[in-house]
Amino acid sequence: MAEKEYEPKIIGFFCNWCTYAGADLAGVSRLQYPPNIRVIRVMCSGTVSPHHVLRAFQKGADGVLIGGCHIGDCHYLKGNYMTIKRMTFLQDLLKFTGFEDGRLHLEWISAAEGPKFAQVVREFTEKIKKLGPSRLKLAPKAA
Amino acid sequence: MDRLREKVRNLLKDGKVAGYLGYIMKDGHPLPHLFTPARPEEVGQAIVAPGDARYPLDKLLQQLAKGYPDATFAVQVRGCDERGLNELYKWGQLDPEKVVLVGVACPQDQADYCECPGPWPSVIDSGNKCKPVLRSQRVDRIDALAGEAAFQEWMSAFNKCVKCYGCRDICPMCFCKECALEHPDLMSTGKVPPDSIFQLVRALHMAGRCIDCGLCEENCPADIPLRVLYKKGNALVKEMFDYDTGSLTTGLSPWKFLGDESTMETKPM
Ligand code: SF4
Ligand code: SF4
Ligand code: FES
């Protein structure tokens, strides 16, 4: 019997004005992408606190994908500067503590980039699938 | 010590300050103490805090300032304490016009133990400058581990946490009214050890804010190497945003929401 592929749980935090609309476009264009992603719509990627990302991992997410407007296009002007600062910092902090940095990814995807959206989700899902369940999920709990 | 006491005496006599927040030797114990013009004789017992008996004076000062918003206070500072004050000024928690420094330079053994890059304040009233420690070997060691090994090491440390919140409560830089560590939507409540992300959440908050006084680590009943985590956070903030935590010349914290634009690029997948 063929071994069953690991189906990871991925959380997507997508900005309402760009990536979320990009996801919509991918949908109406009938582009295929894997169903492992659970989408949370936010008003700006800058509202995603690193807490939310850590909380997602704690709750068993295998990967977290943040999607925001391209630099210069944020509807709140400076929101995505905050996003990139926070998420890059968190990626490196996670790496330092051995929590696997590759499980958190940030991508700028505009409302017009439906195909890019589908491709990013496909590639990210593939990558997380290969990584398997997150260390945090497998970590032995103290009694 | 005489130099320091002389300065405190003069400050109190001139009426420049409402009090001096320092340390007193009482019944053989070094304790934090507020020296006031009303009891000048106490200044004879004013001491420099020994390395192993320190308190978060910056934190006590914030409480004093809240109670007496118009008063100016003098405070004993080491290099880290002064960096703490600077950071607190930037975050609007203290008014620099209302603080007078009484500075203490740390001895070499203290600086070595702390791996302190700046073991003296801008004003020195006691002690002499020693050699700063520019690189943390404790951080380097974890950096070299990476991956699974680092994870195992941190997890076995985090799992010892008894969730006493001592690290937060003693921290001179923890001034938030609501704490993410107790927010039921961000952290599971009522379980020990806490979520594995507990210390990471604290590390997030301390990046660019921790002035590396070491009180949290000394205070932690579970001996979790918290300082290593926060030292790394500050090193990352320096690397990424060129931000020197606790320096007055380095501008506002990179975490101010409407702060600087960034030229960073997203990492490849
Ligand atoms: S002081 Fe130590 S044991 Fe107490 S909450 Fe902080 S990390 Fe946990
Ligand atoms: S070393 Fe610990 S107690 Fe001191 S400022 Fe940093 S986090 Fe706070
Ligand atoms: S509005 Fe899309 S990232 Fe700010």
Short mmCIF file of C-alpha atoms and ligand atoms in Angstrom, two decimals:
data_model
loop_
_atom_site.label_atom_id
_atom_site.label_comp_id
_atom_site.label_asym_id
_atom_site.label_seq_id
_atom_site.Cartn_x
_atom_site.Cartn_y
_atom_site.Cartn_z
CA MET A 1 0.00 0.00 0.00
CA ALA A 2 1.32 3.43 -0.88
CA GLU A 3 2.24 5.56 2.11
CA LYS A 4 -0.24 8.32 2.69
CA GLU A 5 1.14 11.76 2.09
CA TYR A 6 1.29 14.07 5.07
CA GLU A 7 -1.41 16.69 4.77
CA PRO A 8 -0.10 19.79 6.52
CA LYS A 9 -2.19 22.49 8.09
CA ILE A 10 -1.31 25.91 6.76
CA ILE A 11 -2.65 29.21 7.99
CA GLY A 12 -2.77 32.15 5.59
CA PHE A 13 -3.09 35.72 6.84
CA PHE A 14 -4.06 37.73 3.79
CA CYS A 15 -4.56 41.44 3.37
CA ASN A 16 -8.08 42.33 2.28
CA TRP A 17 -6.95 44.76 -0.43
CA CYS A 18 -4.46 42.64 -2.28
CA THR A 19 -3.66 39.03 -1.50
CA TYR A 20 -7.19 38.18 -0.45
CA ALA A 21 -8.49 39.69 -3.69
CA GLY A 22 -5.71 37.83 -5.51
CA ALA A 23 -7.06 34.63 -3.98
CA ASP A 24 -10.51 35.57 -5.21
CA LEU A 25 -9.20 36.11 -8.70
CA ALA A 26 -7.41 32.75 -8.60
CA GLY A 27 -10.75 31.26 -7.59
CA VAL A 28 -12.88 32.81 -10.32
CA SER A 29 -10.16 31.99 -12.86
CA ARG A 30 -10.49 28.37 -11.72
CA LEU A 31 -6.79 28.07 -10.94
CA GLN A 32 -5.96 24.97 -8.94
CA TYR A 33 -4.16 25.12 -5.62
CA PRO A 34 -4.03 22.68 -2.70
CA PRO A 35 -6.74 22.90 -0.05
CA ASN A 36 -4.37 22.74 2.94
CA ILE A 37 -4.53 26.45 3.49
CA ARG A 38 -6.98 28.05 5.93
CA VAL A 39 -7.36 31.71 5.13
CA ILE A 40 -7.78 34.50 7.64
CA ARG A 41 -8.61 37.85 6.10
CA VAL A 42 -7.06 40.91 7.71
CA MET A 43 -7.46 44.56 6.78
CA CYS A 44 -3.73 45.03 6.29
CA SER A 45 -0.78 42.68 6.60
CA GLY A 46 0.60 45.15 9.12
CA THR A 47 -2.13 44.12 11.54
CA VAL A 48 -0.75 40.61 11.78
CA SER A 49 1.13 40.52 15.01
CA PRO A 50 3.96 38.02 15.45
CA HIS A 51 1.81 36.79 18.35
CA HIS A 52 -0.77 35.57 15.90
CA VAL A 53 1.89 33.66 14.02
CA LEU A 54 3.31 32.08 17.17
CA ARG A 55 -0.19 31.27 18.35
CA ALA A 56 -0.92 29.54 15.05
CA PHE A 57 2.19 27.38 15.42
CA GLN A 58 1.31 26.61 19.03
CA LYS A 59 -2.14 25.52 17.94
CA GLY A 60 -0.66 23.07 15.47
CA ALA A 61 -0.10 24.91 12.21
CA ASP A 62 2.70 23.40 10.13
CA GLY A 63 3.17 26.55 8.10
CA VAL A 64 2.10 30.18 8.12
CA LEU A 65 1.86 32.27 4.97
CA ILE A 66 1.48 36.04 5.17
CA GLY A 67 0.29 37.90 2.09
CA GLY A 68 0.37 41.67 1.73
CA CYS A 69 0.36 44.45 -0.82
CA HIS A 70 3.57 45.21 -2.68
CA ILE A 71 5.77 47.81 -1.01
CA GLY A 72 4.40 51.25 -1.85
CA ASP A 73 0.87 49.89 -2.42
CA CYS A 74 -0.25 49.41 1.19
CA HIS A 75 -3.65 51.06 1.63
CA TYR A 76 -2.55 52.33 5.01
CA LEU A 77 0.72 53.59 3.53
CA LYS A 78 3.19 52.12 6.00
CA GLY A 79 1.53 48.92 7.13
CA ASN A 80 3.58 46.52 5.10
CA TYR A 81 6.87 48.07 6.21
CA MET A 82 5.84 46.90 9.64
CA THR A 83 4.95 43.50 8.23
CA ILE A 84 8.33 42.89 6.70
CA LYS A 85 10.20 44.13 9.75
CA ARG A 86 8.22 41.97 12.12
CA MET A 87 8.12 38.83 10.04
CA THR A 88 11.80 38.92 9.07
CA PHE A 89 12.68 39.35 12.72
CA LEU A 90 10.40 36.49 13.72
CA GLN A 91 11.84 34.23 11.04
CA ASP A 92 15.32 34.76 12.45
CA LEU A 93 14.21 34.36 16.05
CA LEU A 94 12.50 31.09 15.16
CA LYS A 95 15.66 29.95 13.48
CA PHE A 96 17.74 30.76 16.56
CA THR A 97 15.47 28.70 18.79
CA GLY A 98 15.44 25.85 16.30
CA PHE A 99 11.72 26.19 15.52
CA GLU A 100 12.45 25.91 11.77
CA ASP A 101 12.40 29.27 10.05
CA GLY A 102 11.18 28.01 6.68
CA ARG A 103 7.68 27.44 8.02
CA LEU A 104 6.90 31.15 8.05
CA HIS A 105 6.78 32.87 4.69
CA LEU A 106 5.91 36.38 3.57
CA GLU A 107 4.95 37.23 0.01
CA TRP A 108 3.64 40.38 -1.65
CA ILE A 109 0.72 39.44 -3.92
CA SER A 110 -1.50 42.06 -5.53
CA ALA A 111 -5.20 41.78 -6.40
CA ALA A 112 -4.25 41.28 -10.04
CA GLU A 113 -1.86 38.43 -9.37
CA GLY A 114 -4.22 35.47 -9.28
CA PRO A 115 -1.77 33.11 -10.98
CA LYS A 116 1.02 34.20 -8.63
CA PHE A 117 -1.27 33.52 -5.68
CA ALA A 118 -2.02 29.99 -6.84
CA GLN A 119 1.64 29.32 -7.52
CA VAL A 120 2.85 30.60 -4.15
CA VAL A 121 0.28 28.51 -2.31
CA ARG A 122 1.22 25.45 -4.37
CA GLU A 123 4.94 25.87 -3.74
CA PHE A 124 4.55 26.66 -0.06
CA THR A 125 2.26 23.67 0.50
CA GLU A 126 4.75 21.42 -1.28
CA LYS A 127 7.57 22.72 0.85
CA ILE A 128 5.69 22.24 4.13
CA LYS A 129 4.58 18.79 3.04
CA LYS A 130 8.22 17.83 2.62
CA LEU A 131 9.13 19.28 6.01
CA GLY A 132 6.38 17.23 7.63
CA PRO A 133 4.75 17.97 10.98
CA SER A 134 6.30 20.89 12.82
CA ARG A 135 8.76 20.28 15.64
CA LEU A 136 6.59 22.25 17.96
CA LYS A 137 3.73 19.87 17.32
CA LEU A 138 5.89 16.81 17.91
CA ALA A 139 7.70 18.23 20.92
CA PRO A 140 7.29 16.11 24.03
CA LYS A 141 5.31 17.93 26.66
CA ALA A 142 6.54 18.01 30.21
CA ALA A 143 4.17 16.23 32.58
CA MET B 1 31.92 55.34 47.83
CA ASP B 2 32.89 58.70 49.37
CA ARG B 3 32.66 60.38 46.00
CA LEU B 4 29.16 58.99 45.48
CA ARG B 5 27.95 59.93 48.96
CA GLU B 6 29.36 63.44 48.57
CA LYS B 7 27.44 63.91 45.34
CA VAL B 8 24.22 62.61 46.87
CA ARG B 9 24.65 64.86 49.91
CA ASN B 10 25.05 67.89 47.67
CA LEU B 11 22.12 66.99 45.47
CA LEU B 12 19.86 66.64 48.49
CA LYS B 13 21.22 69.79 50.15
CA ASP B 14 20.82 71.98 47.06
CA GLY B 15 17.21 70.94 46.82
CA LYS B 16 17.80 69.89 43.20
CA VAL B 17 16.11 66.55 43.75
CA ALA B 18 13.21 65.36 45.85
CA GLY B 19 15.15 62.21 46.63
CA TYR B 20 17.89 59.82 45.61
CA LEU B 21 16.94 56.27 44.70
CA GLY B 22 19.87 54.07 45.58
CA TYR B 23 20.89 51.31 47.97
CA ILE B 24 21.30 51.22 51.71
CA MET B 25 22.99 48.63 53.91
CA LYS B 26 20.45 47.62 56.55
CA ASP B 27 21.17 44.89 59.11
CA GLY B 28 23.73 43.43 56.74
CA HIS B 29 21.38 43.46 53.75
CA PRO B 30 21.77 45.71 50.73
CA LEU B 31 18.31 47.11 49.97
CA PRO B 32 16.90 49.68 47.57
CA HIS B 33 16.17 52.90 49.37
CA LEU B 34 14.90 56.42 48.75
CA PHE B 35 17.17 58.93 50.42
CA THR B 36 15.43 62.26 51.11
CA PRO B 37 16.51 65.71 52.31
CA ALA B 38 14.49 65.04 55.48
CA ARG B 39 16.95 62.33 56.60
CA PRO B 40 20.38 63.46 55.44
CA GLU B 41 22.13 61.28 58.05
CA GLU B 42 21.17 58.16 56.06
CA VAL B 43 23.50 59.12 53.22
CA GLY B 44 26.37 57.74 55.30
CA GLN B 45 24.88 54.28 54.74
CA ALA B 46 24.41 54.71 50.99
CA ILE B 47 26.21 51.97 49.08
CA VAL B 48 26.83 50.76 45.58
CA ALA B 49 24.79 47.64 44.95
CA PRO B 50 26.99 44.56 45.09
CA GLY B 51 26.86 42.48 41.91
CA ASP B 52 24.68 39.78 43.39
CA ALA B 53 22.12 41.99 45.09
CA ARG B 54 20.46 44.22 42.59
CA TYR B 55 16.95 45.53 42.16
CA PRO B 56 15.20 47.11 39.17
CA LEU B 57 15.70 50.73 40.24
CA ASP B 58 14.48 51.92 36.83
CA LYS B 59 11.19 50.22 37.58
CA LEU B 60 10.92 51.73 41.05
CA LEU B 61 11.69 55.10 39.52
CA GLN B 62 8.74 54.78 37.15
CA GLN B 63 6.46 54.21 40.13
CA LEU B 64 7.94 57.19 41.96
CA ALA B 65 7.52 59.37 38.89
CA LYS B 66 3.88 58.35 38.63
CA GLY B 67 3.26 59.24 42.26
CA TYR B 68 5.17 62.52 42.10
CA PRO B 69 4.96 63.71 38.49
CA ASP B 70 6.47 67.12 39.21
CA ALA B 71 9.43 65.95 41.25
CA THR B 72 12.95 65.29 40.05
CA PHE B 73 14.74 62.23 41.39
CA ALA B 74 18.34 61.15 41.37
CA VAL B 75 18.94 57.47 40.75
CA GLN B 76 21.89 55.12 40.94
CA VAL B 77 22.64 53.74 37.50
CA ARG B 78 25.03 51.26 36.02
CA GLY B 79 25.58 51.16 32.27
CA CYS B 80 22.55 48.96 31.72
CA ASP B 81 20.32 51.05 33.99
CA GLU B 82 21.15 54.18 32.02
CA ARG B 83 20.37 52.41 28.74
CA GLY B 84 17.09 51.43 30.34
CA LEU B 85 16.29 55.03 31.23
CA ASN B 86 17.09 56.11 27.67
CA GLU B 87 14.74 53.50 26.25
CA LEU B 88 12.05 54.49 28.76
CA TYR B 89 12.38 58.15 27.71
CA LYS B 90 11.86 57.10 24.10
CA TRP B 91 8.76 55.14 25.00
CA GLY B 92 7.39 58.10 26.96
CA GLN B 93 7.55 56.37 30.32
CA LEU B 94 9.91 58.83 32.04
CA ASP B 95 10.83 62.47 31.54
CA PRO B 96 14.60 62.96 31.09
CA GLU B 97 14.28 66.46 32.59
CA LYS B 98 13.27 64.90 35.87
CA VAL B 99 16.06 62.39 36.28
CA VAL B 100 19.57 62.99 37.65
CA LEU B 101 22.16 60.24 37.24
CA VAL B 102 24.43 58.94 39.95
CA GLY B 103 26.67 56.64 37.95
CA VAL B 104 28.50 53.48 38.88
CA ALA B 105 31.05 51.78 36.63
CA CYS B 106 30.98 48.02 36.94
CA PRO B 107 34.06 45.99 37.87
CA GLN B 108 35.59 43.65 35.30
CA ASP B 109 34.22 40.44 36.82
CA GLN B 110 30.69 41.82 36.62
CA ALA B 111 31.15 42.88 32.99
CA ASP B 112 32.58 39.47 32.10
CA TYR B 113 29.74 37.64 33.80
CA CYS B 114 27.15 39.79 32.01
CA GLU B 115 29.03 39.78 28.70
CA CYS B 116 28.26 43.49 28.86
CA PRO B 117 29.15 45.70 25.89
CA GLY B 118 28.83 48.92 27.91
CA PRO B 119 29.61 48.41 31.60
CA TRP B 120 29.61 52.08 32.62
CA PRO B 121 27.16 54.99 32.38
CA SER B 122 27.78 58.43 30.90
CA VAL B 123 28.40 59.83 34.40
CA ILE B 124 30.74 57.99 36.75
CA ASP B 125 30.61 58.69 40.48
CA SER B 126 32.03 55.40 41.64
CA GLY B 127 34.34 52.78 40.17
CA ASN B 128 36.40 52.88 37.00
CA LYS B 129 35.86 51.86 33.40
CA CYS B 130 36.76 48.28 32.62
CA LYS B 131 36.96 46.31 29.39
CA PRO B 132 33.61 45.84 27.64
CA VAL B 133 32.67 42.44 26.23
CA LEU B 134 31.64 42.92 22.63
CA ARG B 135 30.52 39.43 21.70
CA SER B 136 28.35 37.04 23.64
CA GLN B 137 29.78 33.54 23.68
CA ARG B 138 26.53 32.26 25.10
CA VAL B 139 24.71 33.46 21.98
CA ASP B 140 27.44 32.19 19.68
CA ARG B 141 27.16 28.73 21.20
CA ILE B 142 23.44 28.46 20.44
CA ASP B 143 23.94 29.97 16.99
CA ALA B 144 26.39 27.17 16.28
CA LEU B 145 23.89 24.49 17.35
CA ALA B 146 21.04 25.42 14.99
CA GLY B 147 18.06 23.25 14.02
CA GLU B 148 16.99 20.24 16.01
CA ALA B 149 19.78 20.55 18.62
CA ALA B 150 18.90 24.16 19.38
CA PHE B 151 15.24 23.24 19.52
CA GLN B 152 15.82 20.42 22.02
CA GLU B 153 17.91 22.65 24.21
CA TRP B 154 15.37 25.46 24.27
CA MET B 155 12.43 23.14 24.74
CA SER B 156 13.96 21.41 27.73
CA ALA B 157 14.60 24.86 29.21
CA PHE B 158 11.13 26.21 28.40
CA ASN B 159 9.46 23.13 29.82
CA LYS B 160 10.91 23.96 33.24
CA CYS B 161 9.01 27.24 33.40
CA VAL B 162 6.69 27.46 36.39
CA LYS B 163 4.94 30.51 34.95
CA CYS B 164 5.64 32.69 37.94
CA TYR B 165 5.90 35.78 35.69
CA GLY B 166 8.96 36.77 37.70
CA CYS B 167 10.87 37.54 34.50
CA ARG B 168 8.26 40.07 33.52
CA ASP B 169 7.61 41.47 36.96
CA ILE B 170 11.23 42.28 37.72
CA CYS B 171 11.99 43.65 34.25
CA PRO B 172 12.55 47.41 34.31
CA MET B 173 11.45 47.58 30.69
CA CYS B 174 8.11 45.79 31.10
CA PHE B 175 5.67 48.63 31.50
CA CYS B 176 2.62 47.55 29.45
CA LYS B 177 -0.71 47.74 31.25
CA GLU B 178 -1.98 44.64 29.48
CA CYS B 179 0.40 41.76 29.02
CA ALA B 180 0.36 39.39 26.06
CA LEU B 181 1.59 36.63 28.36
CA GLU B 182 -1.76 36.72 30.14
CA HIS B 183 -3.99 37.36 27.16
CA PRO B 184 -6.32 34.38 26.82
CA ASP B 185 -6.50 34.77 23.04
CA LEU B 186 -2.74 34.65 22.66
CA MET B 187 -1.67 32.22 25.37
CA SER B 188 -3.29 29.17 26.92
CA THR B 189 -4.26 29.97 30.48
CA GLY B 190 -4.07 27.83 33.58
CA LYS B 191 -1.38 25.37 32.59
CA VAL B 192 2.17 24.74 33.68
CA PRO B 193 4.51 24.64 31.92
CA PRO B 194 2.99 27.34 29.75
CA ASP B 195 2.76 27.16 25.96
CA SER B 196 6.17 26.63 24.39
CA ILE B 197 5.83 30.06 22.79
CA PHE B 198 5.64 31.80 26.20
CA GLN B 199 9.31 32.76 26.25
CA LEU B 200 9.28 33.58 22.54
CA VAL B 201 6.45 36.04 23.00
CA ARG B 202 8.43 37.70 25.74
CA ALA B 203 11.51 37.68 23.49
CA LEU B 204 9.51 39.48 20.79
CA HIS B 205 8.59 42.21 23.21
CA MET B 206 12.09 42.60 24.56
CA ALA B 207 13.80 42.93 21.18
CA GLY B 208 15.02 46.51 20.95
CA ARG B 209 13.86 47.12 24.49
CA CYS B 210 15.83 44.76 26.75
CA ILE B 211 18.85 46.57 28.13
CA ASP B 212 20.43 43.34 29.25
CA CYS B 213 20.49 44.00 32.97
CA GLY B 214 20.19 40.26 33.59
CA LEU B 215 17.67 40.55 36.41
CA CYS B 216 15.15 38.21 34.75
CA GLU B 217 17.64 35.41 34.40
CA GLU B 218 18.94 35.82 37.94
CA ASN B 219 15.38 35.86 39.19
CA CYS B 220 14.07 32.86 37.23
CA PRO B 221 13.50 29.95 39.63
CA ALA B 222 13.83 27.52 36.73
CA ASP B 223 17.24 28.83 35.61
CA ILE B 224 16.08 29.37 32.05
CA PRO B 225 18.82 31.17 30.07
CA LEU B 226 16.48 34.03 29.23
CA ARG B 227 19.25 36.50 28.73
CA VAL B 228 20.64 34.55 25.79
CA LEU B 229 17.29 34.83 24.06
CA TYR B 230 17.03 38.58 24.59
CA LYS B 231 20.66 39.20 23.73
CA LYS B 232 19.99 37.51 20.40
CA GLY B 233 16.85 39.61 19.90
CA ASN B 234 18.86 42.77 20.34
CA ALA B 235 21.62 41.50 18.08
CA LEU B 236 19.03 40.85 15.36
CA VAL B 237 17.51 44.30 15.78
CA LYS B 238 20.99 45.77 15.44
CA GLU B 239 21.73 43.67 12.37
CA MET B 240 18.40 44.33 10.64
CA PHE B 241 17.58 47.89 11.60
CA ASP B 242 20.89 49.20 12.90
CA TYR B 243 19.12 49.93 16.17
CA ASP B 244 21.24 50.21 19.31
CA THR B 245 18.94 49.40 22.19
CA GLY B 246 19.20 51.98 24.95
CA SER B 247 21.15 54.53 22.95
CA LEU B 248 19.85 58.08 22.69
CA THR B 249 21.56 58.72 19.37
CA THR B 250 19.98 55.86 17.48
CA GLY B 251 16.48 57.27 16.91
CA LEU B 252 13.16 55.69 17.72
CA SER B 253 12.54 51.98 18.03
CA PRO B 254 12.01 50.12 14.74
CA TRP B 255 8.78 48.78 16.24
CA LYS B 256 7.03 52.14 16.28
CA PHE B 257 4.21 51.49 13.84
CA LEU B 258 4.51 54.70 11.87
CA GLY B 259 8.27 54.53 11.97
CA ASP B 260 10.77 54.44 9.19
CA GLU B 261 10.18 53.01 5.78
CA SER B 262 12.04 49.82 5.19
CA THR B 263 14.15 48.73 2.27
CA MET B 264 14.11 45.10 3.34
CA GLU B 265 13.12 42.42 0.90
CA THR B 266 11.07 39.32 1.49
CA LYS B 267 13.08 36.14 1.96
CA PRO B 268 12.93 33.52 -0.78
CA MET B 269 10.64 30.60 0.05
S1 SF4 C 1 10.88 33.78 35.66
FE1 SF4 C 1 11.38 31.77 34.70
S2 SF4 C 1 9.88 30.31 35.59
FE2 SF4 C 1 9.10 32.39 36.01
S3 SF4 C 1 7.71 32.82 34.26
FE3 SF4 C 1 9.73 33.67 33.73
S4 SF4 C 1 10.72 32.03 32.54
FE4 SF4 C 1 9.01 31.07 33.66
S1 SF4 C 2 17.73 41.42 30.96
FE1 SF4 C 2 15.65 40.67 31.50
S2 SF4 C 2 14.94 42.01 33.18
FE2 SF4 C 2 16.69 43.05 32.20
S3 SF4 C 2 15.76 44.41 30.63
FE3 SF4 C 2 16.27 42.46 29.60
S4 SF4 C 2 14.36 41.27 29.72
FE4 SF4 C 2 14.18 42.90 31.24
S1 FES C 3 -3.27 47.28 3.00
FE1 FES C 3 -2.40 45.47 2.08
S2 FES C 3 -0.55 45.33 3.24
FE2 FES C 3 -1.39 47.15 4.10
#
